Short mmCIF file of N, CA and C in Angstrom, two decimals:
data_model
loop_
_atom_site.label_atom_id
_atom_site.label_comp_id
_atom_site.label_asym_id
_atom_site.label_seq_id
_atom_site.Cartn_x
_atom_site.Cartn_y
_atom_site.Cartn_z
N HIS A 591 0.83 -1.19 0.00
CA HIS A 591 0.00 0.00 0.00
C HIS A 591 0.87 1.24 0.00
N PHE A 592 0.32 2.34 -0.45
CA PHE A 592 1.03 3.61 -0.45
C PHE A 592 0.07 4.67 0.06
N SER A 593 0.61 5.74 0.58
CA SER A 593 -0.26 6.78 1.11
C SER A 593 -0.56 7.82 0.04
N LEU A 594 -1.73 8.41 0.14
CA LEU A 594 -2.11 9.48 -0.78
C LEU A 594 -1.67 10.81 -0.20
N PRO A 595 -1.38 11.77 -1.05
CA PRO A 595 -1.04 13.10 -0.54
C PRO A 595 -2.23 13.70 0.21
N THR A 596 -1.93 14.58 1.13
CA THR A 596 -2.98 15.29 1.87
C THR A 596 -2.89 16.77 1.51
N ILE A 597 -3.79 17.55 2.05
CA ILE A 597 -3.78 18.99 1.78
C ILE A 597 -2.46 19.62 2.26
N GLN A 598 -1.84 19.04 3.29
CA GLN A 598 -0.57 19.57 3.79
C GLN A 598 0.52 19.46 2.72
N HIS A 599 0.47 18.42 1.88
CA HIS A 599 1.45 18.29 0.81
C HIS A 599 1.32 19.44 -0.18
N VAL A 600 0.10 19.76 -0.56
CA VAL A 600 -0.12 20.85 -1.52
C VAL A 600 0.28 22.18 -0.91
N VAL A 601 -0.07 22.39 0.35
CA VAL A 601 0.24 23.66 1.01
C VAL A 601 1.75 23.92 1.06
N ARG A 602 2.55 22.86 1.09
CA ARG A 602 4.00 23.04 1.12
C ARG A 602 4.52 23.80 -0.09
N SER A 603 3.83 23.71 -1.22
CA SER A 603 4.33 24.39 -2.41
C SER A 603 3.47 25.59 -2.79
N LEU A 604 2.65 26.04 -1.85
CA LEU A 604 1.82 27.23 -2.07
C LEU A 604 2.23 28.34 -1.10
N LEU A 605 2.36 29.51 -1.63
CA LEU A 605 2.57 30.70 -0.81
C LEU A 605 1.46 31.67 -1.16
N PRO A 606 1.25 32.72 -0.38
CA PRO A 606 0.22 33.70 -0.76
C PRO A 606 0.47 34.19 -2.18
N THR A 607 -0.58 34.36 -2.93
CA THR A 607 -0.60 34.79 -4.34
C THR A 607 -0.22 33.69 -5.33
N TYR A 608 0.08 32.48 -4.88
CA TYR A 608 0.39 31.38 -5.81
C TYR A 608 -0.91 30.84 -6.41
N TYR A 609 -0.79 30.09 -7.47
CA TYR A 609 -1.94 29.57 -8.21
C TYR A 609 -1.93 28.05 -8.24
N GLN A 610 -3.13 27.50 -8.53
CA GLN A 610 -3.29 26.05 -8.68
C GLN A 610 -4.08 25.78 -9.97
N ALA A 611 -3.87 24.61 -10.52
CA ALA A 611 -4.65 24.13 -11.66
C ALA A 611 -5.07 22.70 -11.36
N ASP A 612 -6.20 22.29 -11.88
CA ASP A 612 -6.73 20.97 -11.60
C ASP A 612 -6.91 20.19 -12.90
N LEU A 613 -6.43 18.95 -12.92
CA LEU A 613 -6.60 18.05 -14.06
C LEU A 613 -7.23 16.76 -13.54
N ASP A 614 -8.15 16.20 -14.31
CA ASP A 614 -8.79 14.94 -13.94
C ASP A 614 -8.53 13.92 -15.04
N VAL A 615 -8.00 12.77 -14.66
CA VAL A 615 -7.74 11.71 -15.62
C VAL A 615 -9.03 10.93 -15.83
N GLY A 616 -9.45 10.80 -17.08
CA GLY A 616 -10.66 10.05 -17.40
C GLY A 616 -10.39 8.56 -17.41
N GLU A 617 -11.37 7.76 -16.93
CA GLU A 617 -11.25 6.31 -16.95
C GLU A 617 -9.96 5.83 -16.30
N MET A 618 -9.72 6.25 -15.09
CA MET A 618 -8.43 6.04 -14.42
C MET A 618 -7.96 4.58 -14.44
N PHE A 619 -8.71 3.66 -13.88
CA PHE A 619 -8.22 2.29 -13.78
C PHE A 619 -8.06 1.60 -15.13
N PRO A 620 -9.04 1.70 -16.04
CA PRO A 620 -8.87 1.02 -17.33
C PRO A 620 -7.72 1.57 -18.19
N ASN A 621 -7.13 2.68 -17.80
CA ASN A 621 -5.98 3.20 -18.54
C ASN A 621 -4.74 2.33 -18.38
N PHE A 622 -4.72 1.48 -17.37
CA PHE A 622 -3.52 0.73 -17.05
C PHE A 622 -3.75 -0.77 -17.20
N ILE A 623 -2.72 -1.45 -17.63
CA ILE A 623 -2.79 -2.89 -17.92
C ILE A 623 -2.83 -3.69 -16.61
N LEU A 624 -3.67 -4.70 -16.61
CA LEU A 624 -3.78 -5.62 -15.49
C LEU A 624 -2.50 -6.45 -15.38
N GLY A 625 -2.13 -6.81 -14.19
CA GLY A 625 -0.92 -7.62 -13.99
C GLY A 625 -0.97 -8.92 -14.78
N GLU A 626 0.17 -9.32 -15.29
CA GLU A 626 0.30 -10.52 -16.12
C GLU A 626 -0.31 -11.75 -15.45
N GLU A 627 -0.12 -11.87 -14.13
CA GLU A 627 -0.60 -13.04 -13.41
C GLU A 627 -2.12 -13.12 -13.31
N LEU A 628 -2.83 -11.99 -13.49
CA LEU A 628 -4.29 -11.98 -13.37
C LEU A 628 -5.01 -12.06 -14.71
N ARG A 629 -4.34 -11.77 -15.79
CA ARG A 629 -5.00 -11.72 -17.10
C ARG A 629 -5.71 -13.01 -17.50
N PRO A 630 -5.13 -14.20 -17.26
CA PRO A 630 -5.84 -15.43 -17.67
C PRO A 630 -7.17 -15.63 -16.95
N TYR A 631 -7.37 -14.96 -15.82
CA TYR A 631 -8.58 -15.14 -15.02
C TYR A 631 -9.55 -13.96 -15.13
N SER A 632 -9.28 -13.05 -16.03
CA SER A 632 -10.05 -11.82 -16.11
C SER A 632 -10.85 -11.79 -17.41
N GLY A 633 -12.17 -11.57 -17.29
CA GLY A 633 -13.01 -11.52 -18.47
C GLY A 633 -14.26 -10.69 -18.22
N VAL A 634 -14.97 -10.40 -19.30
CA VAL A 634 -16.20 -9.60 -19.23
C VAL A 634 -17.31 -10.39 -19.91
N ASP A 635 -18.45 -10.48 -19.25
CA ASP A 635 -19.62 -11.13 -19.84
C ASP A 635 -20.24 -10.17 -20.86
N VAL A 636 -20.27 -10.58 -22.12
CA VAL A 636 -20.78 -9.71 -23.19
C VAL A 636 -22.15 -10.17 -23.70
N THR A 637 -22.82 -11.01 -22.94
CA THR A 637 -24.12 -11.54 -23.36
C THR A 637 -25.07 -10.42 -23.75
N ALA A 638 -25.15 -9.38 -22.95
CA ALA A 638 -26.09 -8.29 -23.22
C ALA A 638 -25.68 -7.46 -24.44
N MET A 639 -24.45 -7.59 -24.88
CA MET A 639 -23.96 -6.81 -26.02
C MET A 639 -24.17 -7.53 -27.36
N LYS A 640 -24.33 -8.84 -27.30
CA LYS A 640 -24.42 -9.63 -28.52
C LYS A 640 -25.76 -9.40 -29.22
N THR A 641 -25.72 -9.42 -30.52
CA THR A 641 -26.93 -9.25 -31.31
C THR A 641 -27.69 -10.58 -31.35
N ARG A 642 -28.96 -10.51 -31.06
CA ARG A 642 -29.80 -11.71 -31.15
C ARG A 642 -30.53 -11.67 -32.49
N LYS A 643 -30.73 -12.82 -33.09
CA LYS A 643 -31.41 -12.87 -34.40
C LYS A 643 -32.78 -12.21 -34.31
N ALA A 644 -33.44 -12.33 -33.17
CA ALA A 644 -34.77 -11.73 -33.01
C ALA A 644 -34.71 -10.21 -33.06
N ASP A 645 -33.52 -9.64 -32.74
CA ASP A 645 -33.38 -8.18 -32.75
C ASP A 645 -33.06 -7.62 -34.13
N LEU A 646 -32.71 -8.47 -35.07
CA LEU A 646 -32.37 -7.99 -36.43
C LEU A 646 -33.64 -7.55 -37.15
N PRO A 647 -33.58 -6.46 -37.91
CA PRO A 647 -34.77 -6.00 -38.65
C PRO A 647 -35.07 -6.96 -39.81
N HIS A 648 -36.27 -7.47 -39.87
CA HIS A 648 -36.64 -8.44 -40.91
C HIS A 648 -37.22 -7.75 -42.14
N HIS A 649 -37.60 -6.50 -42.02
CA HIS A 649 -38.24 -5.81 -43.15
C HIS A 649 -37.23 -5.14 -44.09
N LEU A 650 -35.92 -5.20 -43.75
CA LEU A 650 -34.89 -4.58 -44.59
C LEU A 650 -34.30 -5.61 -45.55
N PRO A 651 -33.58 -5.13 -46.58
CA PRO A 651 -32.92 -6.06 -47.52
C PRO A 651 -31.96 -7.00 -46.79
N LYS A 652 -31.71 -8.16 -47.35
CA LYS A 652 -30.89 -9.22 -46.74
C LYS A 652 -29.53 -8.75 -46.20
N PRO A 653 -28.72 -7.95 -46.94
CA PRO A 653 -27.41 -7.55 -46.39
C PRO A 653 -27.50 -6.76 -45.09
N LEU A 654 -28.62 -6.08 -44.86
CA LEU A 654 -28.77 -5.27 -43.64
C LEU A 654 -29.33 -6.07 -42.48
N THR A 655 -29.70 -7.31 -42.72
CA THR A 655 -30.29 -8.11 -41.64
C THR A 655 -29.35 -9.21 -41.16
N LYS A 656 -28.09 -9.17 -41.56
CA LYS A 656 -27.14 -10.19 -41.09
C LYS A 656 -26.46 -9.73 -39.80
N MET A 657 -25.83 -10.67 -39.12
CA MET A 657 -25.10 -10.37 -37.88
C MET A 657 -23.94 -9.42 -38.20
N PRO A 658 -23.61 -8.49 -37.30
CA PRO A 658 -22.47 -7.58 -37.54
C PRO A 658 -21.16 -8.36 -37.70
N ASP A 659 -20.27 -7.85 -38.53
CA ASP A 659 -19.00 -8.52 -38.80
C ASP A 659 -18.18 -8.76 -37.53
N TRP A 660 -18.22 -7.84 -36.59
CA TRP A 660 -17.39 -7.99 -35.39
C TRP A 660 -17.82 -9.18 -34.54
N GLU A 661 -19.04 -9.67 -34.78
CA GLU A 661 -19.52 -10.82 -34.02
C GLU A 661 -19.26 -12.15 -34.73
N ALA A 662 -18.77 -12.10 -35.95
CA ALA A 662 -18.54 -13.33 -36.71
C ALA A 662 -17.55 -14.24 -35.98
N GLY A 663 -17.94 -15.46 -35.77
CA GLY A 663 -17.06 -16.45 -35.13
C GLY A 663 -16.93 -16.31 -33.62
N ARG A 664 -17.67 -15.42 -33.02
CA ARG A 664 -17.61 -15.25 -31.57
C ARG A 664 -18.76 -16.04 -30.94
N ASP A 665 -18.45 -17.23 -30.50
CA ASP A 665 -19.49 -18.08 -29.94
C ASP A 665 -19.57 -17.98 -28.42
N GLN A 666 -18.53 -17.48 -27.78
CA GLN A 666 -18.53 -17.40 -26.32
C GLN A 666 -19.25 -16.15 -25.85
N CYS A 667 -19.73 -16.21 -24.63
CA CYS A 667 -20.45 -15.07 -24.07
C CYS A 667 -19.54 -14.18 -23.21
N TRP A 668 -18.22 -14.39 -23.30
CA TRP A 668 -17.29 -13.57 -22.53
C TRP A 668 -16.10 -13.20 -23.40
N GLU A 669 -15.46 -12.12 -23.03
CA GLU A 669 -14.26 -11.63 -23.70
C GLU A 669 -13.17 -11.43 -22.66
N ARG A 670 -11.95 -11.59 -23.08
CA ARG A 670 -10.82 -11.39 -22.17
C ARG A 670 -10.69 -9.90 -21.84
N TRP A 671 -10.35 -9.61 -20.60
CA TRP A 671 -10.16 -8.23 -20.13
C TRP A 671 -8.75 -8.09 -19.57
N VAL A 672 -7.97 -7.12 -20.07
CA VAL A 672 -6.58 -6.99 -19.64
C VAL A 672 -6.30 -5.65 -18.97
N ARG A 673 -7.32 -4.93 -18.63
CA ARG A 673 -7.17 -3.63 -17.96
C ARG A 673 -7.49 -3.74 -16.49
N ASN A 674 -6.98 -2.78 -15.69
CA ASN A 674 -7.29 -2.78 -14.27
C ASN A 674 -8.80 -2.68 -14.07
N TRP A 675 -9.29 -3.36 -13.07
CA TRP A 675 -10.71 -3.37 -12.73
C TRP A 675 -11.00 -2.33 -11.66
N MET A 676 -12.14 -1.70 -11.75
CA MET A 676 -12.65 -0.90 -10.64
C MET A 676 -13.13 -1.90 -9.60
N GLY A 677 -12.64 -1.78 -8.38
CA GLY A 677 -13.03 -2.70 -7.32
C GLY A 677 -12.04 -3.82 -7.06
N LEU A 678 -11.09 -4.03 -7.95
CA LEU A 678 -10.06 -5.03 -7.71
C LEU A 678 -9.11 -4.48 -6.65
N ARG A 679 -8.77 -5.29 -5.69
CA ARG A 679 -8.03 -4.82 -4.51
C ARG A 679 -6.76 -4.03 -4.84
N ASP A 680 -5.98 -4.47 -5.81
CA ASP A 680 -4.72 -3.77 -6.08
C ASP A 680 -4.81 -2.76 -7.23
N SER A 681 -5.98 -2.55 -7.81
CA SER A 681 -6.10 -1.57 -8.90
C SER A 681 -5.69 -0.15 -8.49
N PRO A 682 -6.11 0.34 -7.32
CA PRO A 682 -5.67 1.69 -6.94
C PRO A 682 -4.15 1.78 -6.82
N GLY A 683 -3.54 0.78 -6.21
CA GLY A 683 -2.08 0.80 -6.04
C GLY A 683 -1.36 0.70 -7.36
N ARG A 684 -1.79 -0.22 -8.21
CA ARG A 684 -1.15 -0.41 -9.51
C ARG A 684 -1.32 0.83 -10.39
N SER A 685 -2.53 1.37 -10.43
CA SER A 685 -2.79 2.57 -11.24
C SER A 685 -2.06 3.78 -10.66
N GLY A 686 -2.04 3.89 -9.34
CA GLY A 686 -1.34 5.00 -8.70
C GLY A 686 0.15 4.98 -8.99
N GLN A 687 0.75 3.80 -8.95
CA GLN A 687 2.18 3.70 -9.26
C GLN A 687 2.46 4.16 -10.69
N MET A 688 1.61 3.77 -11.61
CA MET A 688 1.82 4.16 -13.01
C MET A 688 1.60 5.67 -13.21
N MET A 689 0.64 6.25 -12.47
CA MET A 689 0.41 7.70 -12.57
C MET A 689 1.61 8.46 -12.01
N ILE A 690 2.18 7.98 -10.92
CA ILE A 690 3.35 8.64 -10.33
C ILE A 690 4.54 8.54 -11.29
N LEU A 691 4.71 7.41 -11.92
CA LEU A 691 5.77 7.25 -12.92
C LEU A 691 5.54 8.21 -14.08
N ALA A 692 4.30 8.31 -14.56
CA ALA A 692 3.98 9.23 -15.65
C ALA A 692 4.27 10.68 -15.24
N LYS A 693 3.93 11.02 -13.99
CA LYS A 693 4.20 12.37 -13.49
C LYS A 693 5.70 12.66 -13.49
N GLU A 694 6.48 11.72 -12.99
CA GLU A 694 7.94 11.91 -12.94
C GLU A 694 8.51 12.09 -14.34
N LEU A 695 8.01 11.33 -15.29
CA LEU A 695 8.46 11.48 -16.68
C LEU A 695 8.04 12.84 -17.25
N ALA A 696 6.83 13.28 -16.88
CA ALA A 696 6.33 14.58 -17.38
C ALA A 696 7.15 15.74 -16.82
N TYR A 697 7.72 15.57 -15.64
CA TYR A 697 8.55 16.64 -15.06
C TYR A 697 9.71 16.99 -15.98
N GLY A 698 10.26 16.00 -16.66
CA GLY A 698 11.34 16.27 -17.61
C GLY A 698 12.63 16.70 -16.94
N ASP A 699 13.46 17.40 -17.71
CA ASP A 699 14.78 17.85 -17.26
C ASP A 699 14.64 19.06 -16.34
N ARG A 700 15.00 18.91 -15.09
CA ARG A 700 14.85 20.01 -14.11
C ARG A 700 15.78 21.17 -14.38
N HIS A 701 16.81 20.97 -15.20
CA HIS A 701 17.78 22.03 -15.50
C HIS A 701 17.38 22.85 -16.74
N ASP A 702 16.37 22.39 -17.48
CA ASP A 702 15.93 23.07 -18.70
C ASP A 702 15.15 24.34 -18.32
N ALA A 703 15.65 25.47 -18.73
CA ALA A 703 15.04 26.76 -18.37
C ALA A 703 13.63 26.91 -18.94
N THR A 704 13.30 26.18 -20.02
CA THR A 704 11.97 26.28 -20.62
C THR A 704 10.97 25.32 -19.99
N ASN A 705 11.42 24.50 -19.05
CA ASN A 705 10.57 23.53 -18.39
C ASN A 705 9.82 24.20 -17.24
N PRO A 706 8.48 24.14 -17.23
CA PRO A 706 7.74 24.76 -16.12
C PRO A 706 8.00 24.11 -14.77
N PHE A 707 8.52 22.88 -14.78
CA PHE A 707 8.84 22.20 -13.53
C PHE A 707 10.33 22.35 -13.19
N GLN A 708 11.00 23.31 -13.81
CA GLN A 708 12.43 23.56 -13.56
C GLN A 708 12.65 23.92 -12.10
N TRP A 709 13.73 23.39 -11.54
CA TRP A 709 14.14 23.79 -10.19
C TRP A 709 15.64 23.68 -10.09
N ASP A 710 16.21 24.50 -9.20
CA ASP A 710 17.65 24.60 -9.07
C ASP A 710 18.18 23.80 -7.88
N ARG A 711 17.49 23.92 -6.74
CA ARG A 711 17.98 23.23 -5.54
C ARG A 711 16.84 22.98 -4.57
N VAL A 712 17.09 22.05 -3.63
CA VAL A 712 16.13 21.75 -2.57
C VAL A 712 16.55 22.54 -1.35
N VAL A 713 15.59 23.22 -0.75
CA VAL A 713 15.86 24.04 0.43
C VAL A 713 15.25 23.36 1.66
N LEU A 714 16.06 23.21 2.69
CA LEU A 714 15.59 22.71 3.98
C LEU A 714 15.41 23.91 4.90
N ASN A 715 14.17 24.24 5.19
CA ASN A 715 13.82 25.37 6.04
C ASN A 715 13.23 24.80 7.33
N LEU A 716 14.07 24.19 8.14
CA LEU A 716 13.60 23.44 9.30
C LEU A 716 13.55 24.29 10.57
N PRO A 717 12.49 24.12 11.37
CA PRO A 717 12.41 24.86 12.63
C PRO A 717 13.65 24.60 13.48
N GLY A 718 14.18 25.65 14.05
CA GLY A 718 15.38 25.54 14.87
C GLY A 718 16.66 25.77 14.10
N SER A 719 16.59 25.77 12.76
CA SER A 719 17.80 26.03 11.99
C SER A 719 18.09 27.53 12.00
N GLU A 720 19.32 27.90 11.72
CA GLU A 720 19.77 29.28 11.83
C GLU A 720 18.96 30.24 10.94
N HIS A 721 18.62 29.83 9.73
CA HIS A 721 17.92 30.72 8.78
C HIS A 721 16.47 30.32 8.59
N TYR A 722 15.86 29.72 9.61
CA TYR A 722 14.47 29.28 9.52
C TYR A 722 13.55 30.47 9.23
N GLU A 723 12.69 30.30 8.23
CA GLU A 723 11.71 31.33 7.85
C GLU A 723 10.32 30.72 7.97
N PRO A 724 9.54 31.06 9.02
CA PRO A 724 8.26 30.40 9.27
C PRO A 724 7.22 30.53 8.15
N ARG A 725 7.32 31.55 7.31
CA ARG A 725 6.33 31.73 6.25
C ARG A 725 6.58 30.80 5.05
N LEU A 726 7.74 30.13 5.02
CA LEU A 726 8.08 29.24 3.92
C LEU A 726 7.88 27.78 4.31
N PRO A 727 7.68 26.90 3.34
CA PRO A 727 7.58 25.47 3.66
C PRO A 727 8.86 24.94 4.29
N TRP A 728 8.77 23.84 4.99
CA TRP A 728 9.96 23.25 5.63
C TRP A 728 10.93 22.70 4.61
N VAL A 729 10.41 22.06 3.55
CA VAL A 729 11.24 21.51 2.49
C VAL A 729 10.58 21.91 1.17
N PHE A 730 11.36 22.49 0.26
CA PHE A 730 10.80 22.86 -1.03
C PHE A 730 11.88 22.97 -2.08
N LYS A 731 11.44 22.90 -3.35
CA LYS A 731 12.34 23.07 -4.49
C LYS A 731 12.32 24.55 -4.86
N LEU A 732 13.48 25.10 -5.08
CA LEU A 732 13.60 26.52 -5.41
C LEU A 732 14.06 26.67 -6.86
N ARG A 733 13.35 27.52 -7.60
CA ARG A 733 13.72 27.81 -8.98
C ARG A 733 14.89 28.80 -9.01
N LYS A 734 15.53 28.92 -10.15
CA LYS A 734 16.63 29.87 -10.30
C LYS A 734 16.16 31.31 -10.10
N ASP A 735 14.87 31.58 -10.39
CA ASP A 735 14.36 32.95 -10.22
C ASP A 735 13.96 33.26 -8.78
N GLY A 736 14.17 32.30 -7.84
CA GLY A 736 13.90 32.53 -6.43
C GLY A 736 12.50 32.16 -5.98
N THR A 737 11.65 31.67 -6.87
CA THR A 737 10.30 31.26 -6.48
C THR A 737 10.27 29.76 -6.19
N VAL A 738 9.27 29.35 -5.42
CA VAL A 738 9.08 27.92 -5.16
C VAL A 738 8.68 27.27 -6.48
N ALA A 739 9.29 26.15 -6.80
CA ALA A 739 9.07 25.48 -8.09
C ALA A 739 7.64 24.95 -8.22
N SER A 740 7.19 24.86 -9.44
CA SER A 740 5.89 24.25 -9.74
C SER A 740 5.92 22.78 -9.34
N GLU A 741 4.79 22.30 -8.88
CA GLU A 741 4.66 20.90 -8.46
C GLU A 741 3.35 20.33 -8.98
N ALA A 742 3.28 19.02 -9.08
CA ALA A 742 2.04 18.32 -9.41
C ALA A 742 1.80 17.27 -8.33
N TYR A 743 0.59 17.22 -7.81
CA TYR A 743 0.21 16.25 -6.79
C TYR A 743 -0.87 15.34 -7.37
N ILE A 744 -0.73 14.06 -7.15
CA ILE A 744 -1.65 13.07 -7.70
C ILE A 744 -2.52 12.51 -6.58
N TYR A 745 -3.83 12.59 -6.74
CA TYR A 745 -4.80 11.99 -5.82
C TYR A 745 -5.62 11.00 -6.65
N VAL A 746 -5.14 9.82 -6.84
CA VAL A 746 -5.74 8.78 -7.67
C VAL A 746 -5.93 9.33 -9.09
N ASP A 747 -7.09 9.88 -9.44
CA ASP A 747 -7.29 10.39 -10.80
C ASP A 747 -7.33 11.92 -10.87
N ASP A 748 -7.08 12.58 -9.77
CA ASP A 748 -7.05 14.05 -9.75
C ASP A 748 -5.60 14.52 -9.64
N ASN A 749 -5.24 15.46 -10.47
CA ASN A 749 -3.90 16.05 -10.45
C ASN A 749 -4.03 17.52 -10.09
N ARG A 750 -3.29 17.94 -9.10
CA ARG A 750 -3.29 19.34 -8.68
C ARG A 750 -1.91 19.91 -8.97
N VAL A 751 -1.87 20.97 -9.76
CA VAL A 751 -0.61 21.63 -10.11
C VAL A 751 -0.55 22.95 -9.36
N THR A 752 0.61 23.27 -8.77
CA THR A 752 0.81 24.54 -8.07
C THR A 752 1.96 25.29 -8.74
N ALA A 753 1.88 26.62 -8.71
CA ALA A 753 2.93 27.45 -9.33
C ALA A 753 2.88 28.86 -8.78
N ALA A 754 3.97 29.59 -8.99
CA ALA A 754 4.11 30.94 -8.45
C ALA A 754 3.24 31.97 -9.17
N THR A 755 2.99 31.78 -10.45
CA THR A 755 2.18 32.74 -11.22
C THR A 755 1.09 32.01 -11.99
N LYS A 756 0.13 32.75 -12.45
CA LYS A 756 -0.96 32.17 -13.23
C LYS A 756 -0.43 31.52 -14.51
N ILE A 757 0.47 32.18 -15.19
CA ILE A 757 1.02 31.64 -16.43
C ILE A 757 1.86 30.39 -16.17
N GLN A 758 2.61 30.37 -15.07
CA GLN A 758 3.39 29.17 -14.73
C GLN A 758 2.46 28.00 -14.40
N ALA A 759 1.35 28.28 -13.71
CA ALA A 759 0.39 27.23 -13.39
C ALA A 759 -0.22 26.66 -14.67
N TRP A 760 -0.58 27.55 -15.59
CA TRP A 760 -1.14 27.10 -16.87
C TRP A 760 -0.10 26.30 -17.65
N TRP A 761 1.12 26.79 -17.68
CA TRP A 761 2.21 26.17 -18.41
C TRP A 761 2.50 24.77 -17.85
N ALA A 762 2.56 24.66 -16.53
CA ALA A 762 2.83 23.36 -15.89
C ALA A 762 1.67 22.40 -16.11
N ALA A 763 0.43 22.89 -15.98
CA ALA A 763 -0.74 22.04 -16.21
C ALA A 763 -0.78 21.57 -17.66
N ARG A 764 -0.45 22.45 -18.58
CA ARG A 764 -0.44 22.09 -19.99
C ARG A 764 0.62 21.02 -20.26
N ARG A 765 1.79 21.19 -19.70
CA ARG A 765 2.86 20.19 -19.90
C ARG A 765 2.44 18.84 -19.35
N LEU A 766 1.88 18.83 -18.13
CA LEU A 766 1.46 17.57 -17.53
C LEU A 766 0.35 16.93 -18.36
N ALA A 767 -0.68 17.70 -18.73
CA ALA A 767 -1.80 17.16 -19.50
C ALA A 767 -1.33 16.66 -20.87
N SER A 768 -0.45 17.40 -21.52
CA SER A 768 0.05 16.99 -22.83
C SER A 768 0.84 15.69 -22.74
N PHE A 769 1.68 15.59 -21.72
CA PHE A 769 2.49 14.39 -21.56
C PHE A 769 1.60 13.19 -21.25
N LEU A 770 0.64 13.37 -20.33
CA LEU A 770 -0.26 12.28 -19.99
C LEU A 770 -1.07 11.86 -21.22
N SER A 771 -1.49 12.84 -22.02
CA SER A 771 -2.24 12.54 -23.25
C SER A 771 -1.39 11.72 -24.21
N ARG A 772 -0.13 12.08 -24.31
CA ARG A 772 0.79 11.33 -25.18
C ARG A 772 0.90 9.88 -24.74
N LEU A 773 0.76 9.63 -23.43
CA LEU A 773 0.80 8.27 -22.90
C LEU A 773 -0.56 7.56 -23.01
N GLY A 774 -1.58 8.28 -23.50
CA GLY A 774 -2.91 7.70 -23.63
C GLY A 774 -3.81 7.94 -22.43
N LEU A 775 -3.40 8.81 -21.51
CA LEU A 775 -4.18 9.14 -20.31
C LEU A 775 -4.89 10.46 -20.55
N GLN A 776 -6.15 10.42 -20.96
CA GLN A 776 -6.84 11.63 -21.35
C GLN A 776 -7.33 12.44 -20.15
N ASP A 777 -7.39 13.76 -20.34
CA ASP A 777 -7.93 14.66 -19.34
C ASP A 777 -9.44 14.60 -19.46
N ALA A 778 -10.12 14.43 -18.34
CA ALA A 778 -11.58 14.28 -18.36
C ALA A 778 -12.32 15.60 -18.32
N ALA A 779 -11.60 16.71 -18.39
CA ALA A 779 -12.21 18.03 -18.30
C ALA A 779 -13.53 18.05 -18.99
#
């Protein structure tokens, strides 16, 4: 199991006047492949989807009253399913791991000045330290321009992006959404 971020995680990268953007991944669990060990035992009953001869229109010409081509040779009432299931015990964990990996890949090169997730160094602002500043987070990534770096937080299928300016928030959200889209993870906006 893994823990989900809380509001305290998001607050660490927000300061007064900072912005947030929200992205929602559509069809979260089916976006990810089911584990190899479970695929032979996973299927979907398609009985209700199959065309019955009684449902075919009899008043139309013969070519329009035949069974659809996609059903040709399909005698079974089930189909194999290879995607994560909603309700399967490890689907949240498996899907969450893949979303975190996708997020890390979307972050890209932290040294690239054109990257909205660019950061220069990690700052430890711990209580009791000589230069402790109570208005700042305890641990944060600092950009070269002196602002707290943009971040993305994943809550199962919700992504929260934080940034110092409105344009940085839009830029970071766009980069994350574009990268996720490239991986086949669509934004449900």
